[in-house]
Amino acid sequence: MQVVTELDPVQLLQHPIVDLVGEWDSIKWEYWLRERELTPAVRNLAQHGVVCGQIGGQALFQIASEHRLLAVELFDGLQSAFAVDWPNTELTLQFELSATALLPMQMKQARYEAATARARELVLADAVIAPLMQVLDAQIVEFELKDFSGAAQS
């Protein structure tokens, strides 16, 4: 089995750390979303959309129209959270999301899948487990990472 990365699964689960300056992009949006203390409802809304525009200036929160009810109900909470960090931000809501938009929940899922694959590789390569698997002609049927960090991220 080929090892794809030398990173620890825990490292793979972490979102990148970025400076929140300039224009919004998917990585900056996810970083702000994961690092900011938000209510679970506002976090849920935020992870289904993206922000474009200027950080600290005029910005646009884009979300698919299927989330219209959620967005209308919770957008004020998102605006309030923005105002804490950037009081001059003018955040507007748009019910249109590009099919190619990379959402925070998609990035988190991709990191989870990479971390799970890496953890599985490490278990199968373990000096105790590998020989047992061979001798017993065993295979791993189910493999899942659990979040024990206590983080309230969705």
CSV table of N, CA and C in Angstrom, one decimal:
chain,number,residue,atom,x,y,z
A,1,MET,N,0.8,-1.2,0.0
A,1,MET,CA,0.0,0.0,0.0
A,1,MET,C,0.9,1.2,0.0
A,2,GLN,N,0.6,2.2,-0.9
A,2,GLN,CA,1.4,3.4,-1.0
A,2,GLN,C,0.9,4.5,-0.1
A,3,VAL,N,1.9,5.0,0.7
A,3,VAL,CA,1.6,6.1,1.6
A,3,VAL,C,1.5,7.4,0.8
A,4,VAL,N,0.4,8.1,0.8
A,4,VAL,CA,0.2,9.3,0.0
A,4,VAL,C,0.8,10.5,0.7
A,5,THR,N,0.8,10.6,2.0
A,5,THR,CA,1.3,11.7,2.8
A,5,THR,C,1.9,11.2,4.1
A,6,GLU,N,2.8,12.1,4.6
A,6,GLU,CA,3.4,11.7,5.9
A,6,GLU,C,2.7,12.4,7.0
A,7,LEU,N,1.7,13.2,6.7
A,7,LEU,CA,0.9,13.9,7.7
A,7,LEU,C,0.1,13.0,8.6
A,8,ASP,N,0.0,13.4,9.8
A,8,ASP,CA,-0.8,12.7,10.8
A,8,ASP,C,-2.3,13.0,10.5
A,9,PRO,N,-3.2,12.0,10.7
A,9,PRO,CA,-4.6,12.2,10.4
A,9,PRO,C,-5.2,13.5,11.1
A,10,VAL,N,-4.7,13.8,12.3
A,10,VAL,CA,-5.2,15.0,13.0
A,10,VAL,C,-4.8,16.2,12.2
A,11,GLN,N,-3.6,16.2,11.7
A,11,GLN,CA,-3.1,17.4,10.9
A,11,GLN,C,-4.0,17.5,9.6
A,12,LEU,N,-4.3,16.4,9.0
A,12,LEU,CA,-5.2,16.5,7.8
A,12,LEU,C,-6.6,17.0,8.1
A,13,LEU,N,-7.0,16.9,9.3
A,13,LEU,CA,-8.4,17.3,9.6
A,13,LEU,C,-8.4,18.9,9.8
A,14,GLN,N,-7.3,19.5,10.1
A,14,GLN,CA,-7.3,20.9,10.4
A,14,GLN,C,-7.4,21.7,9.2
A,15,HIS,N,-8.2,22.8,9.3
A,15,HIS,CA,-8.3,23.7,8.2
A,15,HIS,C,-7.1,24.6,8.1
A,16,PRO,N,-6.8,25.1,6.9
A,16,PRO,CA,-5.6,26.0,6.8
A,16,PRO,C,-5.8,27.3,7.5
A,17,ILE,N,-4.7,27.8,8.1
A,17,ILE,CA,-4.7,29.1,8.7
A,17,ILE,C,-4.3,30.2,7.7
A,18,VAL,N,-5.1,31.2,7.6
A,18,VAL,CA,-4.9,32.3,6.6
A,18,VAL,C,-5.1,33.6,7.2
A,19,ASP,N,-4.5,34.6,6.6
A,19,ASP,CA,-4.7,36.0,7.0
A,19,ASP,C,-6.0,36.5,6.3
A,20,LEU,N,-6.9,37.1,7.1
A,20,LEU,CA,-8.1,37.6,6.5
A,20,LEU,C,-8.0,39.1,6.1
A,21,VAL,N,-7.3,39.2,4.9
A,21,VAL,CA,-7.1,40.5,4.3
A,21,VAL,C,-7.4,40.3,2.8
A,22,GLY,N,-7.8,41.4,2.1
A,22,GLY,CA,-8.0,41.3,0.7
A,22,GLY,C,-9.3,40.8,0.3
A,23,GLU,N,-9.4,40.0,-0.7
A,23,GLU,CA,-10.6,39.5,-1.3
A,23,GLU,C,-11.0,38.1,-0.6
A,24,TRP,N,-12.3,37.9,-0.4
A,24,TRP,CA,-12.7,36.6,0.1
A,24,TRP,C,-12.5,35.5,-0.9
A,25,ASP,N,-12.1,34.4,-0.4
A,25,ASP,CA,-12.1,33.2,-1.3
A,25,ASP,C,-12.6,32.0,-0.4
A,26,SER,N,-12.7,30.8,-0.9
A,26,SER,CA,-13.2,29.7,-0.2
A,26,SER,C,-12.4,29.4,1.1
A,27,ILE,N,-11.1,29.4,1.0
A,27,ILE,CA,-10.3,29.1,2.1
A,27,ILE,C,-10.4,30.1,3.2
A,28,LYS,N,-10.4,31.4,2.9
A,28,LYS,CA,-10.5,32.5,3.9
A,28,LYS,C,-11.9,32.4,4.5
A,29,TRP,N,-12.9,32.1,3.7
A,29,TRP,CA,-14.3,32.0,4.2
A,29,TRP,C,-14.4,30.8,5.2
A,30,GLU,N,-13.8,29.7,4.9
A,30,GLU,CA,-13.9,28.6,5.8
A,30,GLU,C,-13.1,28.9,7.1
A,31,TYR,N,-12.0,29.5,6.9
A,31,TYR,CA,-11.2,29.8,8.1
A,31,TYR,C,-12.0,30.7,9.1
A,32,TRP,N,-12.6,31.7,8.5
A,32,TRP,CA,-13.3,32.6,9.4
A,32,TRP,C,-14.5,31.9,10.1
A,33,LEU,N,-15.2,31.1,9.3
A,33,LEU,CA,-16.3,30.3,9.8
A,33,LEU,C,-15.9,29.3,10.9
A,34,ARG,N,-14.8,28.7,10.7
A,34,ARG,CA,-14.4,27.7,11.7
A,34,ARG,C,-13.8,28.3,13.0
A,35,GLU,N,-13.2,29.5,12.8
A,35,GLU,CA,-12.5,30.1,14.0
A,35,GLU,C,-13.4,31.1,14.8
A,36,ARG,N,-14.5,31.5,14.2
A,36,ARG,CA,-15.4,32.5,14.8
A,36,ARG,C,-16.4,31.8,15.7
A,37,GLU,N,-16.6,32.4,16.8
A,37,GLU,CA,-17.7,31.8,17.7
A,37,GLU,C,-19.0,32.2,17.1
A,38,LEU,N,-19.8,31.3,16.6
A,38,LEU,CA,-21.1,31.5,16.0
A,38,LEU,C,-22.1,30.5,16.6
A,39,THR,N,-23.3,30.9,16.6
A,39,THR,CA,-24.3,30.0,17.1
A,39,THR,C,-24.4,28.8,16.1
A,40,PRO,N,-24.8,27.6,16.6
A,40,PRO,CA,-24.9,26.5,15.6
A,40,PRO,C,-25.8,26.8,14.4
A,41,ALA,N,-26.8,27.5,14.6
A,41,ALA,CA,-27.7,27.8,13.5
A,41,ALA,C,-27.0,28.7,12.4
A,42,VAL,N,-26.3,29.7,12.9
A,42,VAL,CA,-25.6,30.6,12.0
A,42,VAL,C,-24.5,29.9,11.3
A,43,ARG,N,-23.8,29.0,12.0
A,43,ARG,CA,-22.7,28.2,11.4
A,43,ARG,C,-23.3,27.3,10.4
A,44,ASN,N,-24.4,26.7,10.6
A,44,ASN,CA,-25.1,25.8,9.7
A,44,ASN,C,-25.4,26.6,8.4
A,45,LEU,N,-25.9,27.8,8.6
A,45,LEU,CA,-26.2,28.7,7.4
A,45,LEU,C,-24.9,29.0,6.6
A,46,ALA,N,-23.9,29.4,7.3
A,46,ALA,CA,-22.7,29.9,6.7
A,46,ALA,C,-22.0,28.8,5.9
A,47,GLN,N,-22.0,27.5,6.4
A,47,GLN,CA,-21.3,26.5,5.7
A,47,GLN,C,-22.0,26.0,4.4
A,48,HIS,N,-23.2,26.5,4.2
A,48,HIS,CA,-23.9,26.2,3.0
A,48,HIS,C,-23.8,27.2,1.9
A,49,GLY,N,-22.9,28.3,2.2
A,49,GLY,CA,-22.8,29.4,1.2
A,49,GLY,C,-21.3,29.8,1.2
A,50,VAL,N,-21.1,30.8,0.3
A,50,VAL,CA,-19.8,31.4,0.2
A,50,VAL,C,-19.9,32.9,0.2
A,51,VAL,N,-18.8,33.5,0.5
A,51,VAL,CA,-18.7,35.0,0.5
A,51,VAL,C,-17.7,35.4,-0.6
A,52,CYS,N,-18.1,36.4,-1.3
A,52,CYS,CA,-17.1,37.0,-2.3
A,52,CYS,C,-17.2,38.5,-2.0
A,53,GLY,N,-16.1,39.2,-2.5
A,53,GLY,CA,-16.0,40.6,-2.3
A,53,GLY,C,-14.8,40.9,-1.4
A,54,GLN,N,-14.9,42.1,-0.9
A,54,GLN,CA,-13.7,42.6,-0.1
A,54,GLN,C,-13.9,42.3,1.4
A,55,ILE,N,-12.9,41.8,2.0
A,55,ILE,CA,-12.9,41.5,3.5
A,55,ILE,C,-12.9,42.9,4.2
A,56,GLY,N,-13.9,43.1,5.0
A,56,GLY,CA,-14.0,44.4,5.7
A,56,GLY,C,-14.7,45.5,4.9
A,57,GLY,N,-15.2,45.2,3.7
A,57,GLY,CA,-15.8,46.1,2.8
A,57,GLY,C,-17.1,45.6,2.3
A,58,GLN,N,-17.4,45.8,1.0
A,58,GLN,CA,-18.6,45.2,0.4
A,58,GLN,C,-18.4,43.8,0.1
A,59,ALA,N,-19.3,43.0,0.6
A,59,ALA,CA,-19.2,41.5,0.4
A,59,ALA,C,-20.6,40.9,0.1
A,60,LEU,N,-20.6,39.8,-0.5
A,60,LEU,CA,-21.8,39.2,-1.0
A,60,LEU,C,-21.8,37.7,-0.4
A,61,PHE,N,-22.9,37.4,0.3
A,61,PHE,CA,-23.0,36.0,0.8
A,61,PHE,C,-24.0,35.3,-0.2
A,62,GLN,N,-23.4,34.3,-0.9
A,62,GLN,CA,-24.2,33.6,-1.9
A,62,GLN,C,-24.6,32.2,-1.3
A,63,ILE,N,-25.8,31.9,-1.5
A,63,ILE,CA,-26.3,30.6,-1.0
A,63,ILE,C,-27.4,30.1,-2.0
A,64,ALA,N,-27.5,28.8,-2.2
A,64,ALA,CA,-28.5,28.2,-3.1
A,64,ALA,C,-29.9,28.6,-2.6
A,65,SER,N,-30.8,28.7,-3.6
A,65,SER,CA,-32.1,29.1,-3.3
A,65,SER,C,-32.9,28.1,-2.4
A,66,GLU,N,-32.4,26.9,-2.5
A,66,GLU,CA,-33.1,25.8,-1.6
A,66,GLU,C,-32.9,26.1,-0.2
A,67,HIS,N,-32.0,27.0,0.2
A,67,HIS,CA,-31.8,27.4,1.6
A,67,HIS,C,-32.4,28.7,1.9
A,68,ARG,N,-33.3,29.2,1.1
A,68,ARG,CA,-33.9,30.5,1.2
A,68,ARG,C,-34.5,30.7,2.6
A,69,LEU,N,-35.3,29.8,3.1
A,69,LEU,CA,-36.0,30.0,4.4
A,69,LEU,C,-34.9,30.1,5.5
A,70,LEU,N,-34.0,29.3,5.5
A,70,LEU,CA,-32.9,29.3,6.5
A,70,LEU,C,-32.1,30.6,6.4
A,71,ALA,N,-31.8,31.0,5.2
A,71,ALA,CA,-31.0,32.3,5.0
A,71,ALA,C,-31.8,33.5,5.5
A,72,VAL,N,-33.1,33.6,5.1
A,72,VAL,CA,-33.9,34.7,5.5
A,72,VAL,C,-34.0,34.8,7.0
A,73,GLU,N,-34.1,33.7,7.7
A,73,GLU,CA,-34.3,33.7,9.1
A,73,GLU,C,-33.0,34.0,9.9
A,74,LEU,N,-31.8,33.6,9.3
A,74,LEU,CA,-30.6,33.7,10.1
A,74,LEU,C,-29.5,34.7,9.5
A,75,PHE,N,-29.9,35.3,8.4
A,75,PHE,CA,-28.9,36.2,7.8
A,75,PHE,C,-28.5,37.4,8.7
A,76,ASP,N,-29.4,37.9,9.5
A,76,ASP,CA,-29.1,39.0,10.5
A,76,ASP,C,-28.0,38.5,11.5
A,77,GLY,N,-28.1,37.3,11.9
A,77,GLY,CA,-27.0,36.7,12.8
A,77,GLY,C,-25.7,36.7,12.1
A,78,LEU,N,-25.6,36.3,10.9
A,78,LEU,CA,-24.4,36.3,10.1
A,78,LEU,C,-23.8,37.7,10.0
A,79,GLN,N,-24.7,38.7,9.6
A,79,GLN,CA,-24.3,40.1,9.5
A,79,GLN,C,-23.8,40.6,10.9
A,80,SER,N,-24.4,40.2,12.0
A,80,SER,CA,-23.9,40.7,13.3
A,80,SER,C,-22.5,40.1,13.6
A,81,ALA,N,-22.3,38.8,13.2
A,81,ALA,CA,-21.0,38.2,13.5
A,81,ALA,C,-19.9,38.9,12.6
A,82,PHE,N,-20.3,39.3,11.4
A,82,PHE,CA,-19.3,40.1,10.6
A,82,PHE,C,-19.0,41.4,11.2
A,83,ALA,N,-20.0,42.1,11.7
A,83,ALA,CA,-19.9,43.4,12.3
A,83,ALA,C,-18.9,43.4,13.5
A,84,VAL,N,-18.8,42.3,14.2
A,84,VAL,CA,-17.9,42.2,15.3
A,84,VAL,C,-16.4,42.4,14.8
A,85,ASP,N,-16.1,41.7,13.7
A,85,ASP,CA,-14.8,41.7,13.2
A,85,ASP,C,-14.6,42.9,12.2
A,86,TRP,N,-15.6,43.3,11.5
A,86,TRP,CA,-15.4,44.3,10.5
A,86,TRP,C,-16.7,45.2,10.5
A,87,PRO,N,-16.7,46.2,11.4
A,87,PRO,CA,-17.9,47.0,11.6
A,87,PRO,C,-18.4,47.7,10.3
A,88,ASN,N,-17.5,47.9,9.3
A,88,ASN,CA,-17.9,48.7,8.1
A,88,ASN,C,-18.3,47.7,7.0
A,89,THR,N,-18.3,46.5,7.2
A,89,THR,CA,-18.7,45.5,6.2
A,89,THR,C,-20.2,45.7,5.8
A,90,GLU,N,-20.4,45.7,4.5
A,90,GLU,CA,-21.7,45.7,3.9
A,90,GLU,C,-22.0,44.4,3.3
A,91,LEU,N,-22.6,43.5,4.1
A,91,LEU,CA,-22.8,42.1,3.6
A,91,LEU,C,-24.2,42.0,3.1
A,92,THR,N,-24.4,41.6,1.8
A,92,THR,CA,-25.7,41.4,1.2
A,92,THR,C,-25.9,39.9,0.9
A,93,LEU,N,-27.1,39.5,0.7
A,93,LEU,CA,-27.5,38.2,0.5
A,93,LEU,C,-28.0,38.0,-0.9
A,94,GLN,N,-27.5,36.9,-1.5
A,94,GLN,CA,-27.9,36.5,-2.9
A,94,GLN,C,-28.2,35.0,-2.9
A,95,PHE,N,-29.4,34.8,-3.5
A,95,PHE,CA,-29.8,33.4,-3.6
A,95,PHE,C,-29.4,32.8,-5.0
A,96,GLU,N,-28.1,32.7,-5.1
A,96,GLU,CA,-27.6,32.2,-6.3
A,96,GLU,C,-26.2,31.6,-6.0
A,97,LEU,N,-25.9,30.4,-6.3
A,97,LEU,CA,-24.7,29.8,-5.9
A,97,LEU,C,-24.1,29.1,-7.2
A,98,SER,N,-22.9,29.3,-7.5
A,98,SER,CA,-22.3,28.7,-8.7
A,98,SER,C,-22.2,27.2,-8.4
A,99,ALA,N,-22.4,26.4,-9.4
A,99,ALA,CA,-22.3,24.9,-9.3
A,99,ALA,C,-20.8,24.5,-9.0
A,100,THR,N,-19.9,25.4,-9.2
A,100,THR,CA,-18.5,25.1,-9.0
A,100,THR,C,-18.0,25.7,-7.6
A,101,ALA,N,-18.9,26.4,-6.9
A,101,ALA,CA,-18.5,27.0,-5.6
A,101,ALA,C,-18.1,25.9,-4.6
A,102,LEU,N,-17.0,26.1,-4.0
A,102,LEU,CA,-16.4,25.2,-3.0
A,102,LEU,C,-16.9,25.6,-1.6
A,103,LEU,N,-17.8,24.9,-1.0
A,103,LEU,CA,-18.4,25.2,0.2
A,103,LEU,C,-17.6,24.7,1.4
A,104,PRO,N,-17.6,25.4,2.6
A,104,PRO,CA,-16.9,24.9,3.7
A,104,PRO,C,-17.2,23.5,4.1
A,105,MET,N,-18.5,23.1,4.0
A,105,MET,CA,-18.8,21.7,4.4
A,105,MET,C,-18.2,20.7,3.5
A,106,GLN,N,-18.0,21.1,2.2
A,106,GLN,CA,-17.3,20.2,1.2
A,106,GLN,C,-15.8,20.1,1.5
A,107,MET,N,-15.2,21.2,1.9
A,107,MET,CA,-13.8,21.2,2.2
A,107,MET,C,-13.5,20.4,3.5
A,108,LYS,N,-14.4,20.5,4.5
A,108,LYS,CA,-14.3,19.7,5.7
A,108,LYS,C,-14.5,18.2,5.4
A,109,GLN,N,-15.4,17.9,4.6
A,109,GLN,CA,-15.6,16.5,4.2
A,109,GLN,C,-14.4,15.9,3.5
A,110,ALA,N,-13.8,16.7,2.6
A,110,ALA,CA,-12.6,16.2,1.9
A,110,ALA,C,-11.4,16.0,2.8
A,111,ARG,N,-11.3,16.9,3.8
A,111,ARG,CA,-10.2,16.7,4.8
A,111,ARG,C,-10.5,15.4,5.7
A,112,TYR,N,-11.8,15.2,6.0
A,112,TYR,CA,-12.2,14.0,6.8
A,112,TYR,C,-11.8,12.7,6.0
A,113,GLU,N,-12.2,12.7,4.7
A,113,GLU,CA,-11.9,11.6,3.9
A,113,GLU,C,-10.4,11.3,3.8
A,114,ALA,N,-9.6,12.4,3.6
A,114,ALA,CA,-8.1,12.2,3.5
A,114,ALA,C,-7.6,11.7,4.8
A,115,ALA,N,-8.1,12.2,5.9
A,115,ALA,CA,-7.6,11.8,7.3
A,115,ALA,C,-8.0,10.3,7.5
A,116,THR,N,-9.2,10.0,7.1
A,116,THR,CA,-9.6,8.6,7.3
A,116,THR,C,-8.8,7.6,6.5
A,117,ALA,N,-8.5,8.0,5.3
A,117,ALA,CA,-7.6,7.1,4.4
A,117,ALA,C,-6.2,7.0,5.0
A,118,ARG,N,-5.7,8.1,5.5
A,118,ARG,CA,-4.3,8.1,6.1
A,118,ARG,C,-4.4,7.3,7.4
A,119,ALA,N,-5.4,7.4,8.2
A,119,ALA,CA,-5.4,6.6,9.5
A,119,ALA,C,-5.5,5.1,9.1
A,120,ARG,N,-6.3,4.8,8.1
A,120,ARG,CA,-6.4,3.4,7.7
A,120,ARG,C,-5.0,2.9,7.3
A,121,GLU,N,-4.3,3.7,6.5
A,121,GLU,CA,-3.0,3.3,6.1
A,121,GLU,C,-2.1,3.0,7.3
A,122,LEU,N,-2.1,3.9,8.2
A,122,LEU,CA,-1.3,3.8,9.4
A,122,LEU,C,-1.6,2.5,10.2
A,123,VAL,N,-2.9,2.3,10.4
A,123,VAL,CA,-3.3,1.1,11.1
A,123,VAL,C,-2.8,-0.2,10.4
A,124,LEU,N,-3.0,-0.3,9.0
A,124,LEU,CA,-2.6,-1.4,8.3
A,124,LEU,C,-1.1,-1.6,8.2
A,125,ALA,N,-0.3,-0.5,8.4
A,125,ALA,CA,1.1,-0.6,8.4
A,125,ALA,C,1.7,-0.8,9.8
A,126,ASP,N,0.9,-0.8,10.8
A,126,ASP,CA,1.4,-0.9,12.2
A,126,ASP,C,2.1,-2.3,12.4
A,127,ALA,N,3.2,-2.3,13.1
A,127,ALA,CA,4.0,-3.4,13.3
A,127,ALA,C,3.3,-4.6,14.0
A,128,VAL,N,2.2,-4.3,14.8
A,128,VAL,CA,1.5,-5.3,15.4
A,128,VAL,C,0.3,-5.8,14.6
A,129,ILE,N,-0.4,-4.8,14.0
A,129,ILE,CA,-1.6,-5.1,13.2
A,129,ILE,C,-1.3,-5.8,11.9
A,130,ALA,N,-0.3,-5.4,11.2
A,130,ALA,CA,0.0,-5.9,9.8
A,130,ALA,C,0.2,-7.4,9.9
A,131,PRO,N,1.1,-8.0,10.8
A,131,PRO,CA,1.2,-9.4,10.8
A,131,PRO,C,-0.1,-10.2,11.2
A,132,LEU,N,-0.8,-9.6,12.1
A,132,LEU,CA,-2.1,-10.2,12.5
A,132,LEU,C,-3.1,-10.3,11.4
A,133,MET,N,-3.1,-9.2,10.6
A,133,MET,CA,-4.0,-9.2,9.4
A,133,MET,C,-3.6,-10.3,8.5
A,134,GLN,N,-2.3,-10.5,8.3
A,134,GLN,CA,-1.9,-11.5,7.3
A,134,GLN,C,-2.1,-12.9,7.8
A,135,VAL,N,-1.7,-13.1,9.1
A,135,VAL,CA,-1.9,-14.5,9.7
A,135,VAL,C,-3.4,-14.9,9.7
A,136,LEU,N,-4.2,-14.0,10.1
A,136,LEU,CA,-5.6,-14.3,10.2
A,136,LEU,C,-6.4,-14.1,8.9
A,137,ASP,N,-5.7,-13.7,7.9
A,137,ASP,CA,-6.3,-13.4,6.6
A,137,ASP,C,-7.5,-12.5,6.9
A,138,ALA,N,-7.3,-11.4,7.6
A,138,ALA,CA,-8.3,-10.5,8.1
A,138,ALA,C,-8.4,-9.3,7.2
A,139,GLN,N,-9.5,-8.6,7.3
A,139,GLN,CA,-9.6,-7.3,6.6
A,139,GLN,C,-10.4,-6.3,7.5
A,140,ILE,N,-10.2,-5.1,7.2
A,140,ILE,CA,-10.9,-4.1,8.0
A,140,ILE,C,-12.2,-3.9,7.2
A,141,VAL,N,-13.3,-4.1,7.9
A,141,VAL,CA,-14.6,-4.0,7.3
A,141,VAL,C,-15.2,-2.6,7.4
A,142,GLU,N,-15.0,-2.0,8.6
A,142,GLU,CA,-15.5,-0.7,8.8
A,142,GLU,C,-14.4,0.1,9.5
A,143,PHE,N,-14.3,1.4,9.1
A,143,PHE,CA,-13.2,2.2,9.7
A,143,PHE,C,-13.8,3.7,9.7
A,144,GLU,N,-13.8,4.3,10.9
A,144,GLU,CA,-14.4,5.6,11.0
A,144,GLU,C,-13.6,6.4,12.0
A,145,LEU,N,-13.3,7.6,11.7
A,145,LEU,CA,-12.7,8.5,12.7
A,145,LEU,C,-13.8,9.2,13.5
A,146,LYS,N,-13.5,9.4,14.8
A,146,LYS,CA,-14.4,10.0,15.7
A,146,LYS,C,-13.8,11.4,16.1
A,147,ASP,N,-14.7,12.4,16.3
A,147,ASP,CA,-14.2,13.7,16.7
A,147,ASP,C,-14.3,13.8,18.2
A,148,PHE,N,-13.1,13.7,18.9
A,148,PHE,CA,-13.1,13.8,20.3
A,148,PHE,C,-12.6,15.2,20.8
A,149,SER,N,-12.5,16.1,19.9
A,149,SER,CA,-12.0,17.4,20.2
A,149,SER,C,-13.0,18.3,21.1
A,150,GLY,N,-14.2,17.9,21.0
A,150,GLY,CA,-15.2,18.6,21.8
A,150,GLY,C,-15.7,19.9,21.0
A,151,ALA,N,-15.2,20.0,19.8
A,151,ALA,CA,-15.5,21.2,18.9
A,151,ALA,C,-17.0,21.1,18.5
A,152,ALA,N,-17.6,22.2,18.5
A,152,ALA,CA,-19.0,22.2,18.1
A,152,ALA,C,-19.2,22.7,16.6
A,153,GLN,N,-18.4,22.1,15.8
A,153,GLN,CA,-18.4,22.4,14.4
A,153,GLN,C,-19.3,21.5,13.6
A,154,SER,N,-20.0,22.1,12.7
A,154,SER,CA,-20.9,21.3,11.9
A,154,SER,C,-20.4,21.1,10.5
